[in-house]
């Protein structure tokens, strides 16, 4: 047995035993893109997959400033106080210039991160479309195998491409602000049409009346959007992370959504689709990496990019030439 396999099996045992330090190391291993970690990560996931899949996966999206981190901490504390074990995958935006990320969500969720029944993990998005880290699915496997029965995925909040998170969770929740201009114009169709639940956050104090009005506007607008599934019509709720109100209704609605999916026989079908999509995302990533690093492609790439940038060559023709260099 190789050292990598032996270490992976040791990590798997520690993850299943709930060792927080080893859980963190396991997530780091499966998030790594280094070639030297590939075999160990694959062995670890193979060992943990049979113990995963039992959690309710909830994606939480919303524009910057809507209070995602505060809301997630409040909801997480609400759940652990009721006996749940909660894991949070908080995806931080990566700089397109330096590639670095802020990784500040753990400090913004300090009370939840310190709770014995919770695990908060910030991960860089690495400029990945969809507002989620490249290895979010792998991290979920680790956390579910560790016994966390609720996994909350906080996404970057970058726009319509962020809807990719809806393909890896059971319930997709969108946070919106009260009184943020024209409420109907405020709906980003690409995100909201994927929402199973809309929560108007910051419904407290002087914002309460605006939040009530916004809820009515959003609720009316949802009637013009076709539901993702026939068994569930999206709902609009009010909540205040600051006052910790509305959280029980939010969780009850999330559990009702899961029950509706299970009752209609689509919950497991959705999980099967997610696993297949997981495979294709790896294939797409591997193909792009192989294409960019192919010697014949690299030999032509700089010149073709220069000619396209100077309007000397149509982009479509440059793409075809690169594909031919790749052997397609």
Tab-separated table of C-alpha atoms in Angstrom:
chain	number	residue	atom	x	y	z
A	1	UNK	CA	0.000	0.000	0.000
A	2	UNK	CA	1.452	3.372	-1.035
A	3	UNK	CA	2.030	6.149	1.484
A	4	UNK	CA	-0.623	8.298	-0.238
A	5	UNK	CA	-3.272	5.586	0.031
A	6	UNK	CA	-2.328	4.812	3.639
A	7	UNK	CA	-2.587	8.493	4.597
A	8	UNK	CA	-5.922	8.830	2.784
A	9	UNK	CA	-7.385	5.865	4.665
A	10	UNK	CA	-6.140	7.325	7.960
A	11	UNK	CA	-7.778	10.636	7.113
A	12	UNK	CA	-11.029	8.868	6.182
A	13	UNK	CA	-11.093	7.126	9.556
A	14	UNK	CA	-10.524	10.445	11.337
A	15	UNK	CA	-13.229	12.170	9.285
A	16	UNK	CA	-15.806	9.511	10.136
A	17	UNK	CA	-14.789	9.829	13.809
A	18	UNK	CA	-15.478	13.579	13.691
A	19	UNK	CA	-11.892	14.733	14.322
A	20	UNK	CA	-12.084	18.435	13.399
A	21	UNK	CA	-8.377	18.761	12.643
A	22	UNK	CA	-8.455	15.763	10.299
A	23	UNK	CA	-11.694	16.982	8.697
A	24	UNK	CA	-9.902	20.229	7.866
A	25	UNK	CA	-6.930	18.341	6.430
A	26	UNK	CA	-9.235	16.135	4.379
A	27	UNK	CA	-11.009	19.153	2.869
A	28	UNK	CA	-7.630	20.718	2.081
A	29	UNK	CA	-6.551	17.508	0.326
A	30	UNK	CA	-9.664	17.212	-1.871
A	31	UNK	CA	-9.540	20.935	-2.720
A	32	UNK	CA	-5.931	20.697	-3.866
A	33	UNK	CA	-5.203	20.844	-7.585
A	34	UNK	CA	-1.597	19.700	-7.144
A	35	UNK	CA	-0.771	16.569	-9.139
A	36	UNK	CA	0.994	15.035	-6.129
A	37	UNK	CA	-2.278	15.083	-4.159
A	38	UNK	CA	-4.466	13.578	-6.884
A	39	UNK	CA	-4.087	9.914	-5.929
A	40	UNK	CA	-4.591	10.570	-2.217
A	41	UNK	CA	-7.664	12.737	-2.825
A	42	UNK	CA	-9.210	10.094	-5.095
A	43	UNK	CA	-8.614	7.358	-2.516
A	44	UNK	CA	-10.045	9.528	0.269
A	45	UNK	CA	-13.213	10.286	-1.715
A	46	UNK	CA	-13.603	6.619	-2.638
A	47	UNK	CA	-13.431	5.700	1.051
A	48	UNK	CA	-15.872	8.422	2.160
A	49	UNK	CA	-18.511	8.242	-0.580
A	50	UNK	CA	-20.494	5.401	1.079
A	51	UNK	CA	-20.808	7.530	4.237
A	52	UNK	CA	-21.912	10.675	2.402
A	53	UNK	CA	-25.197	11.875	0.933
A	54	UNK	CA	-27.239	12.087	4.129
A	55	UNK	CA	-27.131	15.856	4.616
A	56	UNK	CA	-29.579	18.463	3.417
A	57	UNK	CA	-27.594	20.637	1.019
A	58	UNK	CA	-28.689	24.265	0.928
A	59	UNK	CA	-27.249	26.895	-1.399
A	60	UNK	CA	-27.530	30.515	-0.275
A	61	UNK	CA	-27.011	33.260	-2.821
A	62	UNK	CA	-27.492	37.005	-2.990
A	63	UNK	CA	-25.833	40.212	-4.057
A	64	UNK	CA	-22.969	41.648	-1.967
A	65	UNK	CA	-24.354	43.629	0.960
A	66	UNK	CA	-27.469	41.515	1.398
A	67	UNK	CA	-26.014	40.001	4.571
A	68	UNK	CA	-25.309	36.413	3.481
A	69	UNK	CA	-22.644	35.694	6.094
A	70	UNK	CA	-24.685	37.204	8.931
A	71	UNK	CA	-27.785	35.323	7.803
A	72	UNK	CA	-25.915	32.016	7.495
A	73	UNK	CA	-24.400	32.389	10.945
A	74	UNK	CA	-27.816	33.176	12.446
A	75	UNK	CA	-29.440	30.227	10.656
A	76	UNK	CA	-26.538	27.938	11.570
A	77	UNK	CA	-26.751	28.876	15.267
A	78	UNK	CA	-30.518	28.397	15.140
A	79	UNK	CA	-30.017	24.883	13.782
A	80	UNK	CA	-27.228	23.738	16.122
A	81	UNK	CA	-29.331	24.906	19.074
A	82	UNK	CA	-31.973	22.462	17.839
A	83	UNK	CA	-29.585	19.521	17.665
A	84	UNK	CA	-28.352	19.690	14.075
A	85	UNK	CA	-24.716	19.478	13.046
A	86	UNK	CA	-24.048	22.248	10.545
A	87	UNK	CA	-21.222	22.669	8.053
A	88	UNK	CA	-20.721	25.865	6.066
A	89	UNK	CA	-18.772	26.104	2.826
A	90	UNK	CA	-18.252	29.830	2.472
A	91	UNK	CA	-16.861	30.581	-0.970
A	92	UNK	CA	-14.702	33.713	-1.111
A	93	UNK	CA	-14.170	35.672	-4.326
A	94	UNK	CA	-10.696	35.277	-5.804
A	95	UNK	CA	-8.917	38.190	-7.404
A	96	UNK	CA	-8.663	37.883	-11.183
A	97	UNK	CA	-5.390	39.847	-10.915
A	98	UNK	CA	-3.499	38.092	-8.125
A	99	UNK	CA	-5.534	34.913	-7.787
A	100	UNK	CA	-5.718	35.533	-4.038
A	101	UNK	CA	-8.887	35.522	-1.953
A	102	UNK	CA	-9.999	37.301	1.179
A	103	UNK	CA	-11.047	34.155	3.091
A	104	UNK	CA	-12.763	36.326	5.666
A	105	UNK	CA	-16.026	34.419	6.128
A	106	UNK	CA	-14.721	32.368	9.037
A	107	UNK	CA	-13.942	35.546	10.971
A	108	UNK	CA	-17.378	36.959	10.077
A	109	UNK	CA	-19.020	33.782	11.439
A	110	UNK	CA	-16.922	33.555	14.571
A	111	UNK	CA	-19.722	32.446	16.922
A	112	UNK	CA	-20.787	29.636	14.594
A	113	UNK	CA	-17.205	28.612	13.771
A	114	UNK	CA	-16.471	28.194	17.480
A	115	UNK	CA	-19.512	25.977	18.122
A	116	UNK	CA	-18.700	22.305	18.690
A	117	UNK	CA	-21.527	21.186	16.379
A	118	UNK	CA	-20.500	23.404	13.476
A	119	UNK	CA	-17.698	23.547	10.943
A	120	UNK	CA	-17.043	26.654	8.837
A	121	UNK	CA	-14.732	26.359	5.874
A	122	UNK	CA	-13.866	29.345	3.639
A	123	UNK	CA	-12.680	28.351	0.170
A	124	UNK	CA	-11.447	30.511	-2.728
A	125	UNK	CA	-13.632	30.529	-5.816
A	126	UNK	CA	-10.515	30.818	-8.008
A	127	UNK	CA	-12.589	32.852	-10.471
A	128	UNK	CA	-14.749	29.808	-11.191
A	129	UNK	CA	-18.033	30.512	-12.965
A	130	UNK	CA	-20.962	29.613	-10.788
A	131	UNK	CA	-19.727	31.427	-7.689
A	132	UNK	CA	-18.566	28.188	-6.104
A	133	UNK	CA	-15.124	26.732	-5.554
A	134	UNK	CA	-13.799	24.149	-8.007
A	135	UNK	CA	-13.943	21.454	-5.344
A	136	UNK	CA	-17.171	22.330	-3.518
A	137	UNK	CA	-18.702	18.926	-4.317
A	138	UNK	CA	-15.658	17.104	-2.952
A	139	UNK	CA	-15.731	19.160	0.240
A	140	UNK	CA	-19.420	18.281	0.698
A	141	UNK	CA	-18.575	14.568	0.561
A	142	UNK	CA	-16.029	15.006	3.362
A	143	UNK	CA	-18.375	17.024	5.569
A	144	UNK	CA	-21.315	14.681	5.096
A	145	UNK	CA	-19.133	11.682	5.916
A	146	UNK	CA	-18.082	13.531	9.077
A	147	UNK	CA	-21.701	13.510	10.227
A	148	UNK	CA	-22.884	17.031	9.420
A	149	UNK	CA	-26.570	16.737	8.537
A	150	UNK	CA	-26.928	20.267	7.123
A	151	UNK	CA	-24.440	21.709	4.626
A	152	UNK	CA	-24.872	25.399	3.806
A	153	UNK	CA	-23.059	26.646	0.704
A	154	UNK	CA	-22.572	30.408	0.603
A	155	UNK	CA	-21.815	31.637	-2.893
A	156	UNK	CA	-19.966	34.714	-4.052
A	157	UNK	CA	-22.951	36.631	-5.362
A	158	UNK	CA	-21.549	37.477	-8.782
A	159	UNK	CA	-24.553	37.343	-11.088
A	160	UNK	CA	-26.341	34.956	-13.388
A	161	UNK	CA	-23.440	32.505	-13.746
A	162	UNK	CA	-23.857	31.818	-10.040
A	163	UNK	CA	-26.870	29.619	-10.779
A	164	UNK	CA	-24.426	26.721	-11.159
A	165	UNK	CA	-24.755	26.240	-7.390
A	166	UNK	CA	-28.363	25.156	-7.906
A	167	UNK	CA	-27.003	22.026	-9.593
A	168	UNK	CA	-25.206	20.818	-6.488
A	169	UNK	CA	-27.698	21.500	-3.678
A	170	UNK	CA	-31.152	20.250	-2.699
A	171	UNK	CA	-32.609	23.671	-1.912
A	172	UNK	CA	-31.511	26.951	-3.483
A	173	UNK	CA	-32.245	30.042	-1.398
A	174	UNK	CA	-31.834	33.602	-2.707
A	175	UNK	CA	-31.483	36.511	-0.281
A	176	UNK	CA	-32.801	39.878	-1.413
A	177	UNK	CA	-32.871	43.339	0.139
A	178	UNK	CA	-35.904	45.437	1.085
A	179	UNK	CA	-36.316	48.833	-0.536
A	180	UNK	CA	-33.465	48.385	-3.034
A	181	UNK	CA	-35.091	50.412	-5.792
A	182	UNK	CA	-37.667	48.989	-8.167
A	183	UNK	CA	-38.349	45.566	-6.650
A	184	UNK	CA	-39.415	43.956	-9.913
A	185	UNK	CA	-36.313	45.242	-11.689
A	186	UNK	CA	-34.307	43.963	-8.739
A	187	UNK	CA	-35.117	40.375	-9.627
A	188	UNK	CA	-32.203	38.817	-11.513
A	189	UNK	CA	-34.108	36.292	-13.581
A	190	UNK	CA	-31.110	34.043	-14.135
A	191	UNK	CA	-30.796	33.501	-10.386
A	192	UNK	CA	-34.370	33.791	-9.191
A	193	UNK	CA	-35.818	31.370	-11.722
A	194	UNK	CA	-33.634	28.742	-10.041
A	195	UNK	CA	-34.730	29.736	-6.524
A	196	UNK	CA	-36.751	27.370	-4.379
A	197	UNK	CA	-37.038	30.015	-1.704
A	198	UNK	CA	-36.610	33.802	-1.619
A	199	UNK	CA	-35.830	35.455	1.707
A	200	UNK	CA	-36.092	39.220	2.113
A	201	UNK	CA	-33.362	39.797	4.681
A	202	UNK	CA	-32.887	42.746	7.051
A	203	UNK	CA	-36.634	42.876	7.760
A	204	UNK	CA	-36.207	44.761	10.999
A	205	UNK	CA	-36.635	48.259	12.476
A	206	UNK	CA	-37.390	50.925	9.896
A	207	UNK	CA	-36.820	48.362	7.145
A	208	UNK	CA	-39.815	46.261	8.201
A	209	UNK	CA	-42.418	48.118	6.116
A	210	UNK	CA	-40.131	48.164	3.063
A	211	UNK	CA	-39.475	44.469	3.530
A	212	UNK	CA	-43.204	43.692	3.617
A	213	UNK	CA	-43.691	45.678	0.399
A	214	UNK	CA	-40.722	43.969	-1.249
A	215	UNK	CA	-42.065	40.559	-0.259
A	216	UNK	CA	-45.401	41.325	-1.909
A	217	UNK	CA	-43.651	42.527	-5.081
A	218	UNK	CA	-41.367	39.503	-5.307
A	219	UNK	CA	-44.233	37.144	-4.540
A	220	UNK	CA	-46.318	38.632	-7.334
A	221	UNK	CA	-43.378	38.472	-9.770
A	222	UNK	CA	-42.805	34.777	-9.034
A	223	UNK	CA	-46.221	33.988	-10.464
A	224	UNK	CA	-44.897	34.991	-13.891
A	225	UNK	CA	-41.948	32.611	-13.680
A	226	UNK	CA	-42.347	28.940	-14.427
A	227	UNK	CA	-41.434	26.835	-11.368
A	228	UNK	CA	-38.400	24.581	-11.771
A	229	UNK	CA	-40.489	21.618	-10.644
A	230	UNK	CA	-44.205	20.954	-10.737
A	231	UNK	CA	-44.204	19.731	-7.136
A	232	UNK	CA	-43.002	23.039	-5.662
A	233	UNK	CA	-43.885	26.688	-6.130
A	234	UNK	CA	-41.176	29.024	-4.734
A	235	UNK	CA	-42.095	31.017	-1.640
A	236	UNK	CA	-41.069	34.433	-0.380
A	237	UNK	CA	-40.314	34.900	3.326
A	238	UNK	CA	-39.089	37.652	5.630
A	239	UNK	CA	-36.164	37.311	8.025
A	240	UNK	CA	-33.839	39.367	10.148
A	241	UNK	CA	-30.420	37.885	10.820
A	242	UNK	CA	-29.792	40.775	13.231
A	243	UNK	CA	-32.864	40.051	15.369
A	244	UNK	CA	-32.811	36.312	14.548
A	245	UNK	CA	-36.449	36.370	13.470
A	246	UNK	CA	-38.025	34.368	10.666
A	247	UNK	CA	-35.322	31.695	10.855
A	248	UNK	CA	-37.609	28.893	12.028
A	249	UNK	CA	-40.010	29.612	9.154
A	250	UNK	CA	-37.079	29.564	6.729
A	251	UNK	CA	-35.922	26.163	7.987
A	252	UNK	CA	-39.463	24.743	8.040
A	253	UNK	CA	-39.871	25.816	4.413
A	254	UNK	CA	-36.548	24.209	3.472
A	255	UNK	CA	-37.628	20.922	5.067
A	256	UNK	CA	-41.058	21.185	3.373
A	257	UNK	CA	-39.280	21.646	0.048
A	258	UNK	CA	-37.262	18.474	0.571
A	259	UNK	CA	-40.394	16.572	1.587
A	260	UNK	CA	-42.136	17.774	-1.576
A	261	UNK	CA	-39.243	16.552	-3.733
A	262	UNK	CA	-39.190	13.186	-1.993
A	263	UNK	CA	-42.962	12.851	-2.232
A	264	UNK	CA	-42.852	13.530	-5.970
A	265	UNK	CA	-40.030	11.033	-6.450
A	266	UNK	CA	-37.596	13.625	-7.798
A	267	UNK	CA	-35.202	14.035	-4.862
A	268	UNK	CA	-33.040	11.013	-5.671
A	269	UNK	CA	-33.280	11.730	-9.401
A	270	UNK	CA	-31.879	15.174	-8.651
A	271	UNK	CA	-29.014	13.668	-6.652
A	272	UNK	CA	-28.233	11.292	-9.542
A	273	UNK	CA	-28.171	14.253	-11.932
A	274	UNK	CA	-25.820	16.094	-9.558
A	275	UNK	CA	-23.382	13.185	-9.472
A	276	UNK	CA	-23.354	12.979	-13.271
A	277	UNK	CA	-22.834	16.740	-13.504
A	278	UNK	CA	-19.923	16.351	-11.047
A	279	UNK	CA	-18.283	13.913	-13.482
A	280	UNK	CA	-18.779	16.264	-16.445
A	281	UNK	CA	-17.404	19.269	-14.564
A	282	UNK	CA	-14.190	17.321	-13.976
A	283	UNK	CA	-14.049	16.295	-17.625
A	284	UNK	CA	-14.550	19.896	-18.775
A	285	UNK	CA	-11.873	21.169	-16.390
A	286	UNK	CA	-9.404	18.452	-17.418
A	287	UNK	CA	-10.004	19.077	-21.120
A	288	UNK	CA	-9.454	22.828	-20.777
A	289	UNK	CA	-6.242	22.238	-18.806
A	290	UNK	CA	-5.025	19.687	-21.370
A	291	UNK	CA	-5.837	22.070	-24.217
A	292	UNK	CA	-4.032	25.044	-22.682
A	293	UNK	CA	-0.916	23.027	-21.857
A	294	UNK	CA	-0.706	21.154	-25.193
A	295	UNK	CA	2.684	21.984	-26.816
A	296	UNK	CA	1.243	22.667	-30.289
A	297	UNK	CA	-1.473	24.904	-28.843
A	298	UNK	CA	1.006	26.825	-26.699
A	299	UNK	CA	3.237	27.345	-29.726
A	300	UNK	CA	0.437	29.094	-31.606
A	301	UNK	CA	-1.538	30.707	-28.785
A	302	UNK	CA	0.360	33.970	-28.245
A	303	UNK	CA	0.467	34.828	-31.953
A	304	UNK	CA	-3.180	33.972	-32.513
A	305	UNK	CA	-4.270	35.984	-29.487
A	306	UNK	CA	-2.254	38.939	-30.770
A	307	UNK	CA	-3.818	38.712	-34.243
A	308	UNK	CA	-7.333	38.407	-32.824
A	309	UNK	CA	-6.703	41.366	-30.523
A	310	UNK	CA	-5.433	43.444	-33.457
A	311	UNK	CA	-8.525	42.545	-35.528
A	312	UNK	CA	-6.307	40.781	-38.087
A	313	UNK	CA	-8.042	37.419	-37.676
A	314	UNK	CA	-11.625	36.403	-36.816
A	315	UNK	CA	-11.884	34.769	-33.388
A	316	UNK	CA	-13.714	31.792	-34.917
A	317	UNK	CA	-10.853	31.115	-37.337
A	318	UNK	CA	-8.274	31.369	-34.551
A	319	UNK	CA	-10.281	28.922	-32.459
A	320	UNK	CA	-10.455	26.435	-35.352
A	321	UNK	CA	-6.700	26.696	-35.875
A	322	UNK	CA	-6.050	25.985	-32.194
A	323	UNK	CA	-8.413	23.010	-32.289
A	324	UNK	CA	-6.562	21.625	-35.313
A	325	UNK	CA	-3.271	22.068	-33.438
A	326	UNK	CA	-4.813	20.092	-30.580
A	327	UNK	CA	-5.715	17.332	-33.012
A	328	UNK	CA	-9.443	17.945	-33.442
